């Protein structure tokens, strides 16, 4: 079974609240600790640099030395002028320059133009020249026929080549074809070297060659 609660008596609040005495809080004054005050040290003042006063030295005036007066030099006495004795004039020999004899200049030959010849005239002149040359060679061949070759009945033809200049000189002499006998070949060369002395008559005016290559046979036969 449940108990029945009994009513609670309530007292008025005013009587219940007692007056609480007010407590005054004491506020202690804040005492600040004294700060160390550093003395202000002023920088030492530099002593003023003394200004050097320029001491002007007294300028010494140059002491003028007394100038010694040199006594005037005595003037030299004028010597009597001796006139030189007149000398006989020297005769200078005139230089005789050697006379240079000038050689007389050779007269310049006038080059006359060659007259123009016809082809027939040139051909006739060349034929006549070759005929005279061969006739001379044949005559010399009989004169130079070696006796030894005659005794042995040696015969033969030697083909000779040479060059003729317009003045008739023989150059470039050589054997183109021998006879087979050295004695006959040597005899053929002696015709030009010994008998003719490497020279024949100059070209006639109709022949206008600068040089002339000639081939001629030298024949050795027993008649």
Short mmCIF file of C-alpha atoms in Angstrom, two decimals:
data_model
loop_
_atom_site.label_atom_id
_atom_site.label_comp_id
_atom_site.label_asym_id
_atom_site.label_seq_id
_atom_site.Cartn_x
_atom_site.Cartn_y
_atom_site.Cartn_z
CA UNK A 1 0.00 0.00 0.00
CA UNK A 2 1.19 3.43 -0.73
CA UNK A 3 1.53 6.04 2.07
CA UNK A 4 -0.35 9.20 1.58
CA UNK A 5 2.00 12.17 1.43
CA UNK A 6 1.41 14.82 3.92
CA UNK A 7 1.23 18.44 2.96
CA UNK A 8 4.51 20.42 3.47
CA UNK A 9 4.37 23.71 5.17
CA UNK A 10 6.03 26.46 3.29
CA UNK A 11 7.36 29.50 5.04
CA UNK A 12 7.44 32.82 3.46
CA UNK A 13 10.62 33.50 1.51
CA UNK A 14 11.25 36.78 3.03
CA UNK A 15 11.71 35.25 6.41
CA UNK A 16 13.81 32.54 5.06
CA UNK A 17 16.41 34.76 3.39
CA UNK A 18 18.69 36.12 5.95
CA UNK A 19 20.48 39.25 5.32
CA UNK A 20 24.01 38.40 4.26
CA UNK A 21 26.45 40.94 5.54
CA UNK A 22 28.31 42.64 2.69
CA UNK A 23 32.04 42.08 2.79
CA UNK A 24 34.08 44.94 1.48
CA UNK A 25 36.90 43.76 -0.67
CA UNK A 26 40.10 45.48 0.10
CA UNK A 27 41.87 46.41 -3.07
CA UNK A 28 45.56 46.39 -2.46
CA UNK A 29 47.30 49.06 -4.35
CA UNK A 30 49.59 47.77 -7.14
CA UNK A 31 53.04 48.79 -6.31
CA UNK A 32 55.20 48.87 -9.41
CA UNK A 33 58.75 47.79 -8.92
CA UNK A 34 61.06 50.61 -9.60
CA UNK A 35 62.84 50.16 -12.96
CA UNK A 36 66.55 50.56 -13.10
CA UNK A 37 67.20 53.83 -14.75
CA UNK A 38 70.45 53.71 -16.76
CA UNK A 39 72.30 56.92 -16.61
CA UNK A 40 72.62 58.59 -19.98
CA UNK A 41 76.27 58.63 -20.85
CA UNK A 42 77.08 61.37 -23.27
CA UNK A 43 79.82 60.57 -25.83
CA UNK A 44 83.06 62.22 -25.00
CA UNK A 45 83.49 65.39 -26.86
CA UNK A 46 86.47 65.44 -29.19
CA UNK A 47 88.94 68.03 -28.38
CA UNK A 48 89.07 70.56 -31.17
CA UNK A 49 92.06 70.03 -33.41
CA UNK A 50 94.36 72.94 -33.11
CA UNK A 51 94.66 74.89 -36.32
CA UNK A 52 98.25 75.27 -37.32
CA UNK A 53 98.95 78.75 -38.21
CA UNK A 54 101.26 79.18 -41.14
CA UNK A 55 104.27 81.00 -40.00
CA UNK A 56 105.49 83.09 -42.84
CA UNK A 57 109.20 82.84 -43.04
CA UNK A 58 110.88 86.04 -43.83
CA UNK A 59 112.07 86.09 -47.42
CA UNK A 60 115.74 86.57 -47.51
CA UNK A 61 116.67 89.13 -50.03
CA UNK A 62 119.61 88.06 -52.17
CA UNK A 63 122.67 89.83 -51.14
CA UNK A 64 124.08 91.52 -54.15
CA UNK A 65 127.72 90.79 -54.42
CA UNK A 66 129.77 93.63 -55.61
CA UNK A 67 130.61 93.16 -59.26
CA UNK A 68 134.26 93.28 -59.85
CA UNK A 69 135.00 95.46 -62.75
CA UNK A 70 137.39 93.76 -65.10
CA UNK A 71 139.93 96.10 -66.47
CA UNK A 72 139.57 96.59 -70.22
CA UNK A 73 141.83 94.39 -72.25
CA UNK A 74 144.47 96.25 -74.11
CA UNK A 75 143.72 96.43 -77.77
CA UNK A 76 146.17 94.42 -79.84
CA UNK A 77 148.45 96.48 -81.85
CA UNK A 78 147.78 96.25 -85.54
CA UNK A 79 150.48 94.27 -87.23
CA UNK A 80 151.83 95.69 -90.42
CA UNK A 81 150.23 94.01 -93.40
CA UNK A 82 152.83 92.17 -95.39
CA UNK A 83 151.76 91.90 -98.98
CA UNK A 84 152.52 88.46 -100.47
CA UNK A 85 154.98 88.38 -103.24
CA UNK A 86 153.33 87.91 -106.60
CA UNK A 87 153.86 84.34 -107.76
CA UNK A 88 154.26 83.49 -111.39
CA UNK A 89 151.00 82.20 -112.88
CA UNK A 90 150.80 78.44 -113.03
CA UNK A 91 149.97 77.27 -116.47
CA UNK A 92 147.38 74.52 -116.26
CA UNK A 93 147.64 71.89 -118.85
CA UNK A 94 144.45 71.51 -120.72
CA UNK A 95 143.01 68.04 -120.35
CA UNK A 96 143.09 66.30 -123.64
CA UNK A 97 140.07 64.07 -123.80
CA UNK A 98 140.59 60.95 -125.87
CA UNK A 99 138.68 61.17 -129.03
CA UNK A 100 136.25 58.33 -129.37
CA UNK A 101 136.17 57.19 -132.88
CA UNK A 102 132.65 56.44 -133.87
CA UNK A 103 132.40 53.44 -136.03
CA UNK A 104 130.65 54.16 -139.25
CA UNK A 105 127.26 52.61 -139.24
CA UNK A 106 126.73 50.08 -141.93
CA UNK A 107 124.28 51.25 -144.49
CA UNK A 108 120.94 49.60 -144.05
CA UNK A 109 120.21 47.52 -147.03
CA UNK A 110 116.93 48.28 -148.55
CA UNK A 111 114.73 45.25 -148.70
CA UNK A 112 113.21 45.31 -152.07
CA UNK A 113 110.08 43.29 -152.62
CA UNK A 114 110.68 40.12 -154.55
CA UNK A 115 109.29 40.26 -158.02
CA UNK A 116 106.42 37.92 -158.67
CA UNK A 117 107.21 35.01 -160.99
CA UNK A 118 104.76 32.71 -162.62
CA UNK A 119 104.50 29.07 -161.61
CA UNK A 120 106.03 28.02 -164.93
CA UNK A 121 109.06 30.24 -164.39
CA UNK A 122 109.55 28.79 -160.90
CA UNK A 123 109.26 25.20 -162.14
CA UNK A 124 111.74 25.78 -164.97
CA UNK A 125 114.21 27.39 -162.57
CA UNK A 126 114.00 24.48 -160.13
CA UNK A 127 114.45 21.88 -162.89
CA UNK A 128 117.50 23.68 -164.22
CA UNK A 129 118.99 23.91 -160.70
CA UNK A 130 118.47 20.18 -160.00
CA UNK A 131 119.92 19.21 -163.37
CA UNK A 132 123.09 21.14 -162.67
CA UNK A 133 123.34 19.59 -159.19
CA UNK A 134 122.91 16.00 -160.41
CA UNK A 135 125.40 16.51 -163.24
CA UNK A 136 127.99 17.64 -160.73
CA UNK A 137 127.28 14.69 -158.40
CA UNK A 138 127.59 12.17 -161.27
CA UNK A 139 130.93 13.65 -162.28
CA UNK A 140 132.25 13.41 -158.72
CA UNK A 141 130.95 9.83 -158.40
CA UNK A 142 133.25 8.68 -161.19
CA UNK A 143 136.18 10.55 -159.68
CA UNK A 144 135.62 9.05 -156.23
CA UNK A 145 134.94 5.47 -157.39
CA UNK A 146 137.16 3.44 -155.07
CA UNK A 147 139.84 1.42 -156.92
CA UNK A 148 139.31 -1.48 -154.61
CA UNK A 149 135.62 -1.57 -155.59
CA UNK A 150 136.54 -1.39 -159.27
CA UNK A 151 139.00 -4.26 -158.98
CA UNK A 152 136.36 -6.37 -157.28
CA UNK A 153 133.70 -5.24 -159.74
CA UNK A 154 131.49 -3.80 -157.02
CA UNK A 155 128.63 -1.64 -158.18
CA UNK A 156 125.67 -0.05 -156.46
CA UNK A 157 123.41 2.95 -155.84
CA UNK A 158 123.49 5.09 -152.68
CA UNK A 159 120.41 7.23 -151.96
CA UNK A 160 121.49 10.46 -150.25
CA UNK A 161 119.26 13.06 -148.57
CA UNK A 162 120.25 16.60 -147.56
CA UNK A 163 118.82 20.11 -147.17
CA UNK A 164 119.88 23.07 -149.27
CA UNK A 165 119.65 26.64 -148.01
CA UNK A 166 119.00 29.61 -150.33
CA UNK A 167 122.73 30.42 -150.11
CA UNK A 168 123.56 26.93 -151.40
CA UNK A 169 124.81 25.37 -148.14
CA UNK A 170 124.28 21.63 -147.62
CA UNK A 171 123.05 20.55 -144.17
CA UNK A 172 121.56 17.39 -142.65
CA UNK A 173 123.49 15.04 -144.91
CA UNK A 174 122.56 11.35 -144.43
CA UNK A 175 122.20 8.03 -146.26
CA UNK A 176 118.62 6.92 -146.75
CA UNK A 177 119.51 3.66 -148.49
CA UNK A 178 122.94 2.12 -148.77
CA UNK A 179 124.44 0.13 -151.62
CA UNK A 180 125.34 -2.88 -149.51
CA UNK A 181 129.01 -1.98 -149.68
CA UNK A 182 130.35 0.32 -146.98
CA UNK A 183 133.19 1.45 -149.22
CA UNK A 184 130.69 2.76 -151.79
CA UNK A 185 128.49 4.39 -149.13
CA UNK A 186 131.49 6.23 -147.66
CA UNK A 187 132.59 7.35 -151.12
CA UNK A 188 129.12 8.82 -151.75
CA UNK A 189 129.28 10.91 -148.56
CA UNK A 190 132.76 12.19 -149.50
CA UNK A 191 131.31 13.70 -152.69
CA UNK A 192 129.43 16.29 -150.58
CA UNK A 193 131.83 16.58 -147.64
CA UNK A 194 135.16 16.66 -149.50
CA UNK A 195 134.59 17.44 -153.14
CA UNK A 196 131.74 19.94 -152.76
CA UNK A 197 132.67 21.01 -149.20
CA UNK A 198 128.99 21.04 -148.22
CA UNK A 199 128.17 23.84 -150.62
CA UNK A 200 126.54 24.37 -154.00
CA UNK A 201 125.56 27.50 -155.84
CA UNK A 202 122.82 29.76 -154.35
CA UNK A 203 119.23 29.57 -155.50
CA UNK A 204 118.33 31.67 -158.51
CA UNK A 205 115.96 34.55 -157.93
CA UNK A 206 113.03 32.58 -159.34
CA UNK A 207 113.27 30.03 -156.48
CA UNK A 208 111.64 31.54 -153.40
CA UNK A 209 112.15 28.58 -151.06
CA UNK A 210 113.47 29.11 -147.53
CA UNK A 211 115.02 25.62 -147.64
CA UNK A 212 114.92 22.69 -150.02
CA UNK A 213 114.99 19.02 -149.04
CA UNK A 214 116.61 17.02 -151.84
CA UNK A 215 117.00 13.27 -152.37
CA UNK A 216 119.53 12.26 -154.98
CA UNK A 217 120.96 8.83 -155.93
CA UNK A 218 124.71 8.38 -156.30
CA UNK A 219 125.36 5.60 -158.81
CA UNK A 220 128.56 3.57 -159.02
CA UNK A 221 128.73 1.36 -162.11
CA UNK A 222 131.50 0.06 -164.36
CA UNK A 223 131.19 1.30 -167.91
#
